[in-house]
Amino acid sequence: MSIFRAALFVSVSFCASVASAQDAPALAPDVGTAESDQIIVTGRAQRLYRTETTTVGKSAEDPLDIPQALQVINKDLFADQGARDATDIYRNISGVSFFSYAGVTFRGFRQDQSFYDGMRGNPFIGFSVPQLFNIERVEVLKGPAGLFFGPGSPGGIINYVSKVPGDTSAMRLVATAGNYDRRGISAEATGPVDKDGIVTYRLGGFYEAMNPYRRNTKNVSLIGDGGLAIKTNDGGKLTLQATVYDNDLQANRLRGILTDNDGNFLTDIRWNANEPTDFLHLKSQAYQARYATAIGERVTFDAGVRYFKATETQQYHEPRGLVAGSTDLVAREFRDQIRDVDGLSFSVNLTARVDLLGMEHKFQTGADWYDETSVLHSRILRAGVTPLSLSNPVYTNSARDVARAALLPFTVTDTRTKRQGAYLQDQISLSEAFMLVGGVRYDKFEDAVVNAASYEDDDITFRTGAIYKPRKDVSVYLSWSQSFEPQTAASQNGDVGGPFAPVTGDQFEGGIKTDLFDGRLQANLAAYRIVRKNILQADTSLPPVNGQDQLRPIGEVTSKGFEIDLSTDITANWVALVNYGYNDTKITGTIAGQAITNAVGNRFANAPKHKVGFWTRYQVPAIDAAFAVGGEHVSKRISLSGQTVKPYTIFDASIIKGLGFAELMLRVDNIFDKVYAASGFSAQSGHFPGEPRTFLAELRFQF
């Protein structure tokens, strides 16, 4: 840790020295800019949270020309909302709500996949949450994304787009403080290395520590990030990036708080099953290189490679529900686990605009390859672990549990995953107002649990759509898209009836997108129906084979709903974001008495029918300040054990004040200090509580 802290200090110091060596130019757009040397918060109101193009379809595209719902959350919204990690931005995305850790409920389905710059390779494995310090924007493609991203949940995908070196010299320094002993500092600098700007750089460092509201917890997060961009030819650039993460979380391998069947917490939400000496420590690194170039005016090409390696070490006490006959004592077990994951991705994409038979065709083709190794060392001490009281928890040094667990052998699970795919799509402009889209993708996948089971297969997915634009700023679309997910390698064993075809997802979606009044009013409406088939279930009508229940791919789930997203400049000084999602996900095919994973009865856990989010920001030029307020409402849900998860509504607010030499943000989350469950889990480990009222202050310097 001391080496990492030293590296962080050096990076922050270097950022400051580079910035001070410049001739104090205006701040670069890459870091966040005003139009003079002074920080002016009121100079960035109109189109503040908008993004003109997205790369969620593997090439830069106007969202109006994509026949699926999507959202883009940019760094301006991160800054105004004080967002630190992925969980801070879910409220801005219709159809998405928190499930657990980095996992979300996405159009009714549990999903925990993430992509970085269009490639697989998430360095936040297991129970860690993606951080946003080095992220430019978050792109969300809703519904099946099999054409461009291969195997995945039909709910959608989240793509994190990294910050890259900028052409203009700039530096940003942020000091942070808040309740729960929060303190932190971050710095980032960017600009040219040589006088001609052939080579540019980006360097950043982030440090934050706090003692959260749960007992015994302490978090320390460190990020070091650097990159070089080299202009290789006219219109071509090679970008090299490296990022190092170190998250040290004391007593923070958190489960929930036990509840009754009506969703009432049985004790204070500060309760924690972890001892003070428990921990979760994630160390990871990600390295990537991307080359992009224009070939003439109508062809673009890009290729990328990404490698990551992550190790998550954890020792913690897991709650196992109330001790038999007690209403106060919670049984626990002690877990000692090490997760080692590394992955290598390759990606290549080519886009060409060609005129054929009087129509313009935009051809896209590409291929990707991914190889991951995941090794889990686990040992669990189940007997002799001291229970913990809900009403009066007494924590002790857990050295005895650590020592007893050390006498147990590790159970080793070695999982290998390989993905290879290629796609082709044609977008045909029949006229200025009417476009057709059609695409096909072929995937081959190999999954293996070493010394247990292995399986390989392939699949083909399709995507079609039609787009009608009665005017250039209005788009009406219909689409059909597919996804697939390989069955787990363990389920492909012949003793359980395998091998089995993948789980499939088919979606029909229709909607309207607008970019009216020169982009000052962006409104999107989407309605969808997703059918997910081939879900494995145990068939009790068949006799076991070698002691294994027989599985059959007969489960089916149907998700229906609609979403509304609005982003608008109400006046020159007033902007607003509103999103609403309605979803109804039900099991439509099953065996009586057999439950589909994450489902209770015919409903899915943590899938709300209604979810609302809003954020509005009003600036007052006369006093160089901006005032913002936001909120979120999530309707009633059920947990994995069928317990009620109560609906909740919370509100947040921010004040941003220009000081001439800097910018000050004051923020409060959960203004009314509401006690609520962010999501449900199980009866044994309870519901995940939402954060109580928290305060955050940031002093931001820009040069």
XYZ file of C-alpha atoms in Angstrom:
703
model
C 0.000 0.000 0.000
C 2.855 2.407 0.794
C 4.256 1.969 -2.734
C 0.878 2.734 -4.236
C 0.418 5.817 -2.044
C 3.849 7.022 -3.134
C 2.974 6.491 -6.779
C -0.276 8.392 -6.298
C 1.538 11.283 -4.620
C 4.047 11.439 -7.465
C 1.273 11.450 -10.098
C -0.628 14.232 -8.320
C 2.554 16.265 -7.889
C 3.501 15.752 -11.526
C 0.027 16.870 -12.634
C 0.437 20.065 -10.644
C 3.945 20.747 -11.962
C 2.885 20.193 -15.568
C -0.067 22.552 -15.175
C 1.996 25.273 -13.522
C 4.573 25.052 -16.313
C 1.980 26.020 -18.931
C 1.158 29.569 -19.932
C -2.243 29.336 -18.205
C -4.349 28.653 -21.309
C -8.106 28.315 -21.109
C -9.272 25.010 -19.702
C -9.551 22.192 -22.241
C -12.964 20.773 -23.017
C -11.633 17.341 -22.031
C -11.433 18.354 -18.398
C -14.437 20.687 -18.187
C -14.156 24.216 -19.467
C -15.297 27.759 -19.024
C -14.675 30.335 -21.705
C -12.124 32.328 -19.734
C -9.391 31.746 -17.189
C -11.940 32.125 -14.403
C -14.094 29.234 -13.209
C -17.661 30.176 -14.210
C -20.267 27.618 -13.178
C -22.973 29.601 -14.947
C -21.217 29.353 -18.300
C -22.181 25.747 -18.988
C -25.935 25.461 -18.820
C -27.377 24.741 -22.243
C -27.072 21.117 -23.431
C -25.137 20.494 -20.215
C -25.842 16.794 -19.869
C -26.194 15.910 -23.575
C -24.001 13.783 -25.779
C -24.261 14.228 -29.536
C -22.884 10.835 -30.537
C -22.468 7.421 -28.964
C -20.181 4.462 -29.680
C -22.509 1.908 -28.109
C -22.967 0.472 -31.622
C -19.179 0.056 -32.055
C -18.939 3.161 -34.305
C -19.715 6.822 -33.678
C -23.415 7.276 -34.348
C -26.221 9.757 -33.818
C -28.603 8.214 -31.230
C -31.511 9.057 -33.557
C -30.106 6.563 -36.083
C -30.037 3.610 -33.660
C -33.267 1.531 -33.556
C -33.009 0.704 -29.847
C -33.375 2.686 -26.657
C -30.150 4.003 -25.171
C -28.902 6.545 -22.660
C -25.592 8.308 -22.192
C -24.518 9.682 -18.795
C -21.614 12.124 -19.114
C -18.980 13.504 -16.767
C -20.891 16.787 -16.263
C -23.660 14.847 -14.562
C -21.084 12.843 -12.572
C -19.644 16.129 -11.286
C -22.948 17.809 -10.415
C -24.228 14.708 -8.615
C -20.931 13.950 -6.860
C -20.940 10.448 -8.388
C -18.085 8.206 -7.291
C -19.065 4.785 -8.593
C -21.596 3.061 -10.828
C -24.266 2.783 -8.122
C -24.451 6.602 -7.950
C -25.769 6.918 -11.516
C -28.392 4.145 -11.746
C -31.137 6.587 -10.762
C -30.535 8.452 -14.032
C -31.247 5.376 -16.186
C -34.821 4.286 -16.851
C -35.325 0.532 -16.586
C -32.281 0.047 -14.331
C -32.301 -0.383 -10.547
C -29.841 -1.649 -7.938
C -29.646 -5.392 -7.211
C -26.395 -6.066 -5.320
C -22.811 -4.766 -5.418
C -22.226 -3.997 -9.145
C -25.271 -5.985 -10.263
C -28.454 -4.323 -11.497
C -31.987 -5.239 -12.479
C -32.190 -4.334 -16.167
C -35.659 -4.431 -17.758
C -36.608 -7.056 -15.178
C -33.505 -9.261 -15.458
C -30.480 -9.471 -13.195
C -27.339 -8.368 -15.015
C -23.748 -7.733 -13.928
C -21.763 -7.500 -17.172
C -19.746 -4.386 -18.003
C -17.692 -3.369 -21.040
C -14.846 -0.876 -21.276
C -14.462 1.050 -24.535
C -16.525 -1.629 -26.257
C -14.375 -4.511 -24.995
C -14.756 -7.130 -22.292
C -12.391 -6.909 -19.344
C -13.965 -5.515 -16.157
C -11.260 -5.037 -13.474
C -13.912 -4.817 -10.721
C -14.513 -8.501 -10.090
C -16.593 -10.289 -7.503
C -17.994 -7.795 -5.011
C -16.407 -4.501 -6.072
C -18.153 -1.667 -7.905
C -16.785 0.190 -10.989
C -15.292 3.596 -10.160
C -15.891 6.707 -12.299
C -12.758 8.826 -11.781
C -11.213 7.894 -15.136
C -14.513 7.540 -17.032
C -15.650 10.121 -19.619
C -19.187 8.797 -20.003
C -21.345 5.737 -19.433
C -23.276 4.384 -22.416
C -26.312 2.181 -21.845
C -27.812 0.103 -24.670
C -31.152 -1.335 -23.617
C -32.472 -4.703 -24.677
C -30.553 -7.549 -26.349
C -27.111 -6.432 -27.553
C -25.911 -9.725 -29.017
C -25.067 -8.274 -32.453
C -22.286 -6.020 -31.192
C -21.336 -7.509 -27.825
C -21.957 -11.260 -28.027
C -23.249 -13.360 -25.119
C -25.137 -11.432 -22.453
C -28.374 -10.763 -20.625
C -31.320 -9.535 -22.766
C -31.898 -6.578 -20.433
C -29.031 -4.561 -21.914
C -25.357 -3.682 -21.491
C -23.350 -0.909 -19.825
C -20.252 0.408 -21.611
C -17.732 2.592 -19.744
C -15.873 5.023 -22.032
C -12.442 6.026 -20.702
C -11.003 9.518 -20.512
C -8.218 9.997 -23.064
C -5.407 12.530 -23.573
C -6.572 15.950 -24.788
C -4.988 18.278 -27.337
C -5.052 21.358 -25.080
C -3.109 21.728 -21.827
C -5.327 21.572 -18.758
C -5.240 20.527 -15.154
C -7.937 19.791 -12.567
C -7.423 19.394 -8.823
C -10.234 18.411 -6.443
C -10.216 18.281 -2.637
C -13.068 16.392 -0.963
C -14.530 16.302 2.539
C -17.753 15.045 4.099
C -19.409 13.325 7.011
C -18.426 9.780 8.014
C -14.828 11.091 8.055
C -14.709 11.353 4.290
C -11.586 12.997 2.922
C -9.893 12.822 -0.425
C -7.899 14.441 -3.179
C -7.651 13.872 -6.904
C -5.786 15.454 -9.777
C -5.658 15.000 -13.514
C -3.677 16.734 -16.222
C -3.701 16.511 -19.984
C -2.093 18.199 -22.953
C 0.584 17.955 -25.658
C 4.025 16.493 -24.994
C 5.722 18.065 -28.015
C 5.231 21.504 -29.548
C 3.443 20.105 -32.612
C 0.964 18.125 -30.545
C 1.835 14.822 -32.204
C 1.992 13.150 -28.798
C -0.433 14.040 -26.003
C -0.735 12.699 -22.471
C -3.164 12.227 -19.623
C -2.151 11.558 -16.035
C -4.428 11.255 -13.011
C -4.528 10.129 -9.419
C -7.431 9.626 -7.009
C -7.464 9.019 -3.249
C -10.492 8.884 -0.963
C -11.072 7.418 2.491
C -14.101 7.287 4.773
C -15.693 5.381 7.628
C -19.175 4.531 6.313
C -22.305 4.227 8.427
C -22.125 0.447 8.918
C -20.286 -0.556 12.111
C -16.573 -1.403 11.865
C -16.268 -0.298 8.237
C -13.528 1.770 6.644
C -12.927 2.331 2.923
C -9.773 3.489 1.164
C -9.854 3.831 -2.617
C -6.845 4.609 -4.795
C -6.683 4.971 -8.566
C -3.692 5.763 -10.752
C -4.396 6.425 -14.416
C -2.193 7.387 -17.335
C -2.294 7.506 -21.104
C -0.455 8.571 -24.245
C -2.008 9.376 -27.613
C 0.107 9.415 -30.763
C -1.075 10.853 -34.068
C 0.217 8.232 -36.472
C -1.169 9.598 -39.726
C -3.705 12.082 -41.034
C -6.888 11.125 -39.173
C -5.224 8.268 -37.299
C -4.383 7.960 -33.610
C -2.902 5.304 -31.329
C -3.974 5.571 -27.677
C -2.160 3.688 -24.902
C -3.663 3.562 -21.420
C -2.874 2.002 -18.054
C -4.967 2.105 -14.872
C -4.209 0.691 -11.430
C -6.851 0.257 -8.703
C -6.429 -0.470 -5.003
C -9.611 -0.721 -2.898
C -9.029 -1.601 0.755
C -12.372 -2.170 2.497
C -12.292 -2.960 6.213
C -15.238 -5.046 7.470
C -16.943 -4.175 4.214
C -17.735 -7.483 2.552
C -21.269 -6.428 3.328
C -24.516 -8.330 3.350
C -27.800 -6.788 4.329
C -29.857 -6.252 7.465
C -32.360 -8.950 8.475
C -36.027 -8.047 7.952
C -39.422 -9.521 8.702
C -41.653 -10.721 5.856
C -43.165 -7.230 5.521
C -39.757 -5.717 4.828
C -39.193 -4.038 8.218
C -35.590 -4.032 9.402
C -35.132 -6.047 12.610
C -32.414 -3.714 13.887
C -30.569 -0.480 13.154
C -29.124 -0.269 9.615
C -25.674 0.349 11.132
C -25.587 -3.336 12.163
C -22.852 -5.368 10.496
C -22.111 -9.102 10.649
C -18.420 -8.369 9.992
C -15.844 -8.173 12.741
C -13.455 -5.173 12.855
C -10.653 -7.380 11.503
C -12.644 -8.608 8.495
C -11.699 -7.152 5.118
C -12.082 -7.120 1.363
C -9.060 -5.991 -0.638
C -9.126 -5.569 -4.418
C -5.969 -4.899 -6.397
C -6.323 -4.728 -10.161
C -4.675 -3.351 -13.260
C -6.011 -2.708 -16.748
C -3.915 -1.986 -19.828
C -5.221 -1.243 -23.284
C -4.176 0.026 -26.698
C -6.583 1.350 -29.327
C -5.897 2.496 -32.851
C -8.476 4.412 -34.891
C -8.184 6.013 -38.281
C -10.235 7.457 -41.104
C -9.526 6.088 -44.554
C -10.705 8.806 -46.861
C -14.027 10.436 -46.043
C -16.245 7.340 -45.983
C -14.291 4.596 -44.230
C -13.237 4.272 -40.588
C -11.247 1.527 -38.916
C -10.423 0.796 -35.307
C -8.729 -2.009 -33.416
C -8.120 -2.549 -29.725
C -6.540 -4.865 -27.214
C -7.277 -4.887 -23.480
C -5.711 -6.908 -20.671
C -6.679 -6.879 -17.018
C -5.604 -8.745 -13.920
C -7.405 -8.550 -10.591
C -7.016 -10.179 -7.191
C -9.736 -9.896 -4.567
C -8.810 -11.162 -1.097
C -11.503 -11.364 1.547
C -12.016 -12.673 5.061
C -15.436 -12.022 6.518
C -18.300 -13.292 8.650
C -21.377 -14.240 6.653
C -24.807 -13.988 8.353
C -26.869 -17.195 8.140
C -30.194 -16.066 9.579
C -31.535 -16.237 13.117
C -30.348 -18.987 15.432
C -33.103 -21.585 15.812
C -35.465 -20.516 18.631
C -33.989 -17.008 18.932
C -35.361 -13.665 17.811
C -32.107 -11.802 18.445
C -29.043 -13.975 17.723
C -27.791 -14.235 14.136
C -25.834 -17.339 13.167
C -22.605 -16.711 11.258
C -19.929 -18.557 9.345
C -16.410 -17.388 8.516
C -15.165 -17.278 4.922
C -11.596 -16.974 3.680
C -11.495 -16.443 -0.101
C -9.100 -15.365 -2.818
C -10.288 -14.594 -6.349
C -7.736 -14.287 -9.128
C -9.064 -13.209 -12.522
C -7.271 -12.162 -15.674
C -8.617 -11.573 -19.152
C -7.413 -10.591 -22.606
C -9.637 -8.954 -25.262
C -9.143 -8.142 -28.932
C -11.556 -6.119 -31.032
C -11.582 -4.822 -34.608
C -14.275 -2.800 -36.422
C -14.635 -1.396 -39.937
C -17.299 1.036 -41.177
C -17.785 1.998 -44.808
C -20.375 4.197 -46.514
C -21.108 2.983 -50.019
C -23.624 4.153 -52.668
C -25.430 1.236 -54.311
C -28.473 1.393 -56.596
C -29.116 5.001 -55.662
C -29.098 4.299 -51.907
C -26.427 4.900 -49.286
C -25.348 1.825 -47.342
C -23.451 2.050 -44.095
C -21.710 -1.296 -43.748
C -20.301 -2.280 -40.369
C -18.262 -5.383 -39.792
C -16.065 -6.486 -36.962
C -14.780 -9.295 -34.812
C -13.818 -9.772 -31.171
C -12.054 -12.382 -29.060
C -11.905 -12.818 -25.277
C -10.072 -15.274 -23.035
C -10.549 -15.242 -19.240
C -9.201 -17.337 -16.403
C -10.944 -17.127 -13.016
C -9.628 -19.052 -10.014
C -11.432 -19.028 -6.660
C -9.731 -20.362 -3.516
C -12.353 -20.738 -0.797
C -12.581 -22.227 2.667
C -15.593 -21.832 4.916
C -15.716 -22.362 8.680
C -19.287 -23.274 9.532
C -19.060 -24.700 13.051
C -18.179 -22.926 16.268
C -18.483 -19.339 14.992
C -19.962 -17.049 17.657
C -23.484 -15.725 16.861
C -24.044 -11.968 16.914
C -26.861 -10.122 18.641
C -29.103 -7.818 16.604
C -29.966 -5.589 19.558
C -26.577 -5.473 21.296
C -23.781 -6.718 19.016
C -20.517 -7.393 20.821
C -17.566 -7.702 18.446
C -14.421 -9.596 19.331
C -11.086 -10.161 17.677
C -11.698 -12.845 15.064
C -8.178 -14.294 15.260
C -9.613 -17.571 16.551
C -11.838 -17.966 13.491
C -8.966 -17.048 11.172
C -6.707 -19.609 12.801
C -9.328 -22.382 12.720
C -10.186 -21.672 9.078
C -6.479 -21.826 8.194
C -6.505 -25.513 9.187
C -9.061 -26.243 6.455
C -7.986 -27.002 2.880
C -8.875 -24.535 0.153
C -11.519 -25.616 -2.322
C -10.238 -24.482 -5.710
C -12.576 -23.659 -8.603
C -10.724 -22.931 -11.844
C -13.008 -21.557 -14.571
C -11.938 -20.845 -18.154
C -14.023 -18.747 -20.541
C -13.436 -18.101 -24.231
C -15.545 -15.976 -26.556
C -15.049 -15.364 -30.282
C -17.479 -13.578 -32.558
C -17.894 -11.672 -35.807
C -20.730 -9.455 -37.030
C -21.980 -7.697 -40.154
C -24.617 -4.958 -40.296
C -26.005 -2.874 -43.149
C -27.844 0.387 -42.540
C -29.617 1.393 -45.751
C -30.829 4.947 -46.341
C -33.754 4.422 -48.688
C -34.368 8.167 -48.567
C -33.528 11.077 -46.304
C -36.444 10.051 -44.093
C -36.398 6.245 -44.122
C -33.695 3.768 -43.092
C -33.547 0.000 -42.753
C -31.087 -1.847 -40.516
C -30.173 -5.511 -40.646
C -27.360 -7.436 -39.019
C -26.132 -10.926 -38.182
C -23.508 -12.218 -35.782
C -21.805 -15.567 -35.335
C -20.365 -16.540 -31.933
C -18.340 -19.488 -30.733
C -17.857 -20.033 -27.028
C -15.959 -22.416 -24.787
C -16.543 -22.781 -21.052
C -14.733 -25.106 -18.704
C -14.445 -25.801 -15.001
C -11.079 -27.529 -14.716
C -11.362 -31.127 -13.482
C -15.167 -30.870 -13.575
C -16.844 -30.088 -16.893
C -16.254 -28.369 -20.201
C -18.461 -27.347 -23.078
C -18.242 -25.550 -26.402
C -20.887 -24.499 -28.886
C -21.814 -21.682 -31.251
C -24.815 -19.521 -31.957
C -26.136 -16.952 -34.425
C -28.019 -13.787 -33.465
C -29.875 -11.274 -35.590
C -30.970 -7.664 -35.404
C -33.321 -5.822 -37.747
C -34.962 -2.432 -37.597
C -36.633 0.395 -39.440
C -36.255 4.114 -38.772
C -38.539 6.855 -40.094
C -37.542 10.509 -39.632
C -40.419 12.844 -40.520
C -37.927 15.624 -39.785
C -34.205 15.538 -39.062
C -34.707 15.899 -35.304
C -37.420 13.246 -34.845
C -36.939 9.497 -35.223
C -39.630 6.793 -35.112
C -38.325 3.228 -35.000
C -39.206 -0.451 -34.762
C -36.700 -3.227 -34.110
C -36.229 -6.902 -33.368
C -33.031 -7.990 -31.639
C -31.650 -11.166 -30.115
C -29.277 -12.234 -27.375
C -28.008 -15.501 -25.982
C -26.236 -16.758 -22.870
C -24.349 -20.066 -22.697
C -25.553 -22.441 -19.998
C -23.093 -22.841 -17.136
C -20.385 -25.402 -17.804
C -21.489 -27.466 -14.780
C -24.984 -27.775 -16.280
C -23.644 -29.311 -19.501
C -22.663 -32.543 -17.782
C -24.210 -35.641 -19.366
C -25.365 -36.873 -15.937
C -27.844 -33.965 -15.710
C -29.032 -34.365 -19.298
C -26.592 -32.021 -21.034
C -25.410 -30.609 -23.270
C -28.022 -27.877 -23.671
C -28.506 -25.033 -26.151
C -27.951 -21.493 -24.818
C -30.571 -19.365 -23.092
C -32.023 -17.033 -25.728
C -33.593 -13.591 -25.624
C -35.808 -12.007 -28.291
C -37.027 -8.439 -28.091
C -39.518 -6.412 -30.112
C -39.202 -2.695 -29.446
C -40.763 0.437 -30.839
C -40.202 4.037 -29.928
C -39.773 7.720 -30.696
C -36.627 9.808 -30.197
C -36.443 13.581 -30.522
C -33.710 16.219 -30.581
C -35.937 19.280 -30.934
C -35.153 23.001 -30.759
C -31.546 22.563 -31.822
C -31.020 19.822 -29.259
C -32.510 21.680 -26.301
C -35.282 19.093 -25.950
C -34.305 15.440 -26.107
C -37.225 13.126 -25.364
C -37.358 9.370 -25.871
C -40.209 6.911 -25.550
C -39.685 3.141 -25.911
C -42.017 0.155 -25.495
C -40.676 -3.389 -25.513
C -41.441 -7.081 -25.065
C -38.642 -9.543 -24.269
C -39.056 -13.324 -24.202
C -36.268 -15.328 -22.601
C -36.285 -19.087 -23.332
C -34.320 -22.304 -22.741
C -33.875 -21.641 -19.027
C -32.818 -24.856 -17.294
C -35.017 -26.406 -14.619
C -34.999 -29.720 -12.787
C -37.521 -32.192 -14.217
C -38.769 -34.236 -11.267
C -40.710 -36.551 -13.601
C -37.384 -38.096 -14.635
C -35.290 -40.343 -12.371
C -31.869 -39.037 -11.231
C -28.756 -40.281 -13.044
C -25.750 -41.035 -10.820
C -27.475 -39.047 -8.076
C -27.971 -35.966 -10.313
C -31.392 -34.428 -10.955
C -32.271 -34.190 -14.632
C -32.453 -30.712 -16.148
C -34.576 -29.579 -19.059
C -34.528 -26.230 -20.973
C -38.201 -25.470 -20.427
C -38.179 -22.234 -18.431
C -39.522 -19.091 -20.099
C -39.804 -15.498 -18.873
C -41.583 -12.562 -20.516
C -40.661 -8.953 -19.748
C -42.909 -6.124 -20.955
C -42.703 -2.433 -20.321
C -42.077 1.094 -21.499
C -39.648 3.883 -20.679
C -39.654 7.661 -20.966
C -36.512 9.811 -20.869
C -36.518 13.611 -21.024
C -33.562 15.992 -21.120
C -34.340 19.637 -21.703
C -33.242 23.241 -21.344
C -36.370 24.773 -19.837
C -34.751 28.206 -20.078
C -31.244 29.419 -20.853
C -30.385 28.889 -17.163
C -32.561 25.920 -16.242
C -31.981 22.294 -17.280
C -33.907 19.186 -16.261
C -33.640 15.407 -16.598
C -36.565 13.064 -15.973
C -36.807 9.310 -16.518
C -39.583 6.811 -15.870
C -39.661 3.065 -16.410
C -42.543 0.617 -16.151
C -41.751 -3.104 -16.228
C -43.781 -6.269 -15.773
C -41.649 -9.421 -15.768
C -43.374 -12.770 -15.282
C -42.571 -16.439 -15.647
C -44.575 -17.717 -18.610
C -43.228 -21.257 -18.811
C -42.108 -23.545 -15.984
C -42.455 -26.880 -14.204
C -44.856 -26.850 -11.279
C -42.910 -26.691 -8.040
C -39.641 -25.713 -9.730
C -38.355 -22.142 -9.418
C -36.318 -20.281 -12.016
C -33.174 -18.618 -10.647
C -33.849 -15.176 -9.093
C -37.621 -15.778 -9.242
C -40.210 -16.240 -6.506
C -43.503 -17.663 -7.676
C -44.111 -16.035 -11.032
C -42.242 -12.804 -10.163
C -38.581 -11.813 -10.256
C -36.609 -10.553 -7.276
C -35.773 -6.834 -7.148
C -37.751 -6.082 -10.311
C -39.830 -2.943 -9.595
C -42.895 -2.184 -11.695
C -42.274 1.553 -11.425
C -39.080 3.548 -11.197
C -38.740 7.341 -11.458
C -35.662 9.530 -11.399
C -35.222 13.271 -11.883
C -32.562 15.970 -11.687
C -32.942 19.688 -12.313
C -30.328 22.445 -12.178
C -30.962 26.210 -12.103
C -28.149 28.702 -12.370
C -28.119 32.303 -11.206
C -25.581 34.278 -13.256
C -25.760 37.319 -10.989
C -24.161 35.407 -8.117
C -22.209 32.875 -10.218
C -23.973 29.925 -8.621
C -26.106 26.956 -9.577
C -28.683 25.097 -7.492
C -29.763 21.504 -8.218
C -32.204 19.027 -6.751
C -32.971 15.425 -7.681
C -34.781 12.360 -6.493
C -35.629 8.733 -7.069
C -38.699 6.580 -6.488
C -38.648 2.783 -6.681
C -41.875 0.829 -6.205
C -42.488 -2.293 -4.138
C -40.397 -5.405 -4.902
C -39.720 -8.841 -3.433
C -36.469 -10.398 -2.261
C -34.974 -13.721 -3.325
C -36.783 -15.246 -0.330
C -40.134 -13.655 -1.187
C -39.979 -11.016 1.530
C -41.418 -7.606 0.753
C -38.990 -4.871 -0.253
C -40.784 -1.638 0.564
C -41.101 1.217 -1.944
C -39.014 4.297 -1.270
C -38.607 7.900 -2.384
C -35.484 9.916 -1.627
C -34.251 13.406 -2.545
C -30.819 14.977 -3.041
C -29.530 18.507 -3.635
C -26.383 20.353 -4.695
C -25.118 23.939 -4.668
C -22.260 24.875 -7.005
C -20.603 28.273 -6.439
C -17.934 29.959 -8.505
C -15.228 31.503 -6.336
C -13.177 33.096 -9.108
C -10.128 30.945 -8.433
C -12.087 27.695 -7.968
C -15.497 26.079 -7.865
C -17.165 24.840 -4.674
C -19.810 22.116 -4.637
C -21.907 21.335 -1.555
C -24.088 18.244 -1.807
C -26.481 16.342 0.435
C -27.877 12.883 -0.381
C -31.066 11.490 1.168
C -32.060 14.913 2.473
C -34.764 13.622 4.819
C -32.603 10.774 6.164
C -35.100 8.112 5.075
C -34.468 4.547 6.209
C -35.057 2.277 3.226
C -33.901 -0.889 1.474
C -32.062 -0.276 -1.793
C -32.749 -3.908 -2.736
C -33.704 -7.236 -1.233
C -31.549 -10.310 -0.961
C -32.327 -13.364 1.176
C -33.972 -14.109 4.512
C -30.598 -15.295 5.826
C -28.658 -12.152 4.979
C -31.412 -9.533 4.776
C -32.051 -6.468 2.614
C -29.326 -4.067 1.481
C -30.009 -0.756 3.272
C -29.780 2.522 1.396
C -27.347 5.158 2.600
C -28.583 7.573 5.292
C -28.185 11.323 4.892
C -24.666 12.134 3.715
C -22.864 15.407 3.085
C -20.139 16.051 0.541
C -18.050 19.134 -0.248
C -15.702 19.467 -3.194
C -13.307 22.328 -3.917
C -12.393 22.168 -7.602
C -9.426 23.999 -9.098
C -9.034 24.207 -12.881
C -6.088 25.640 -14.786
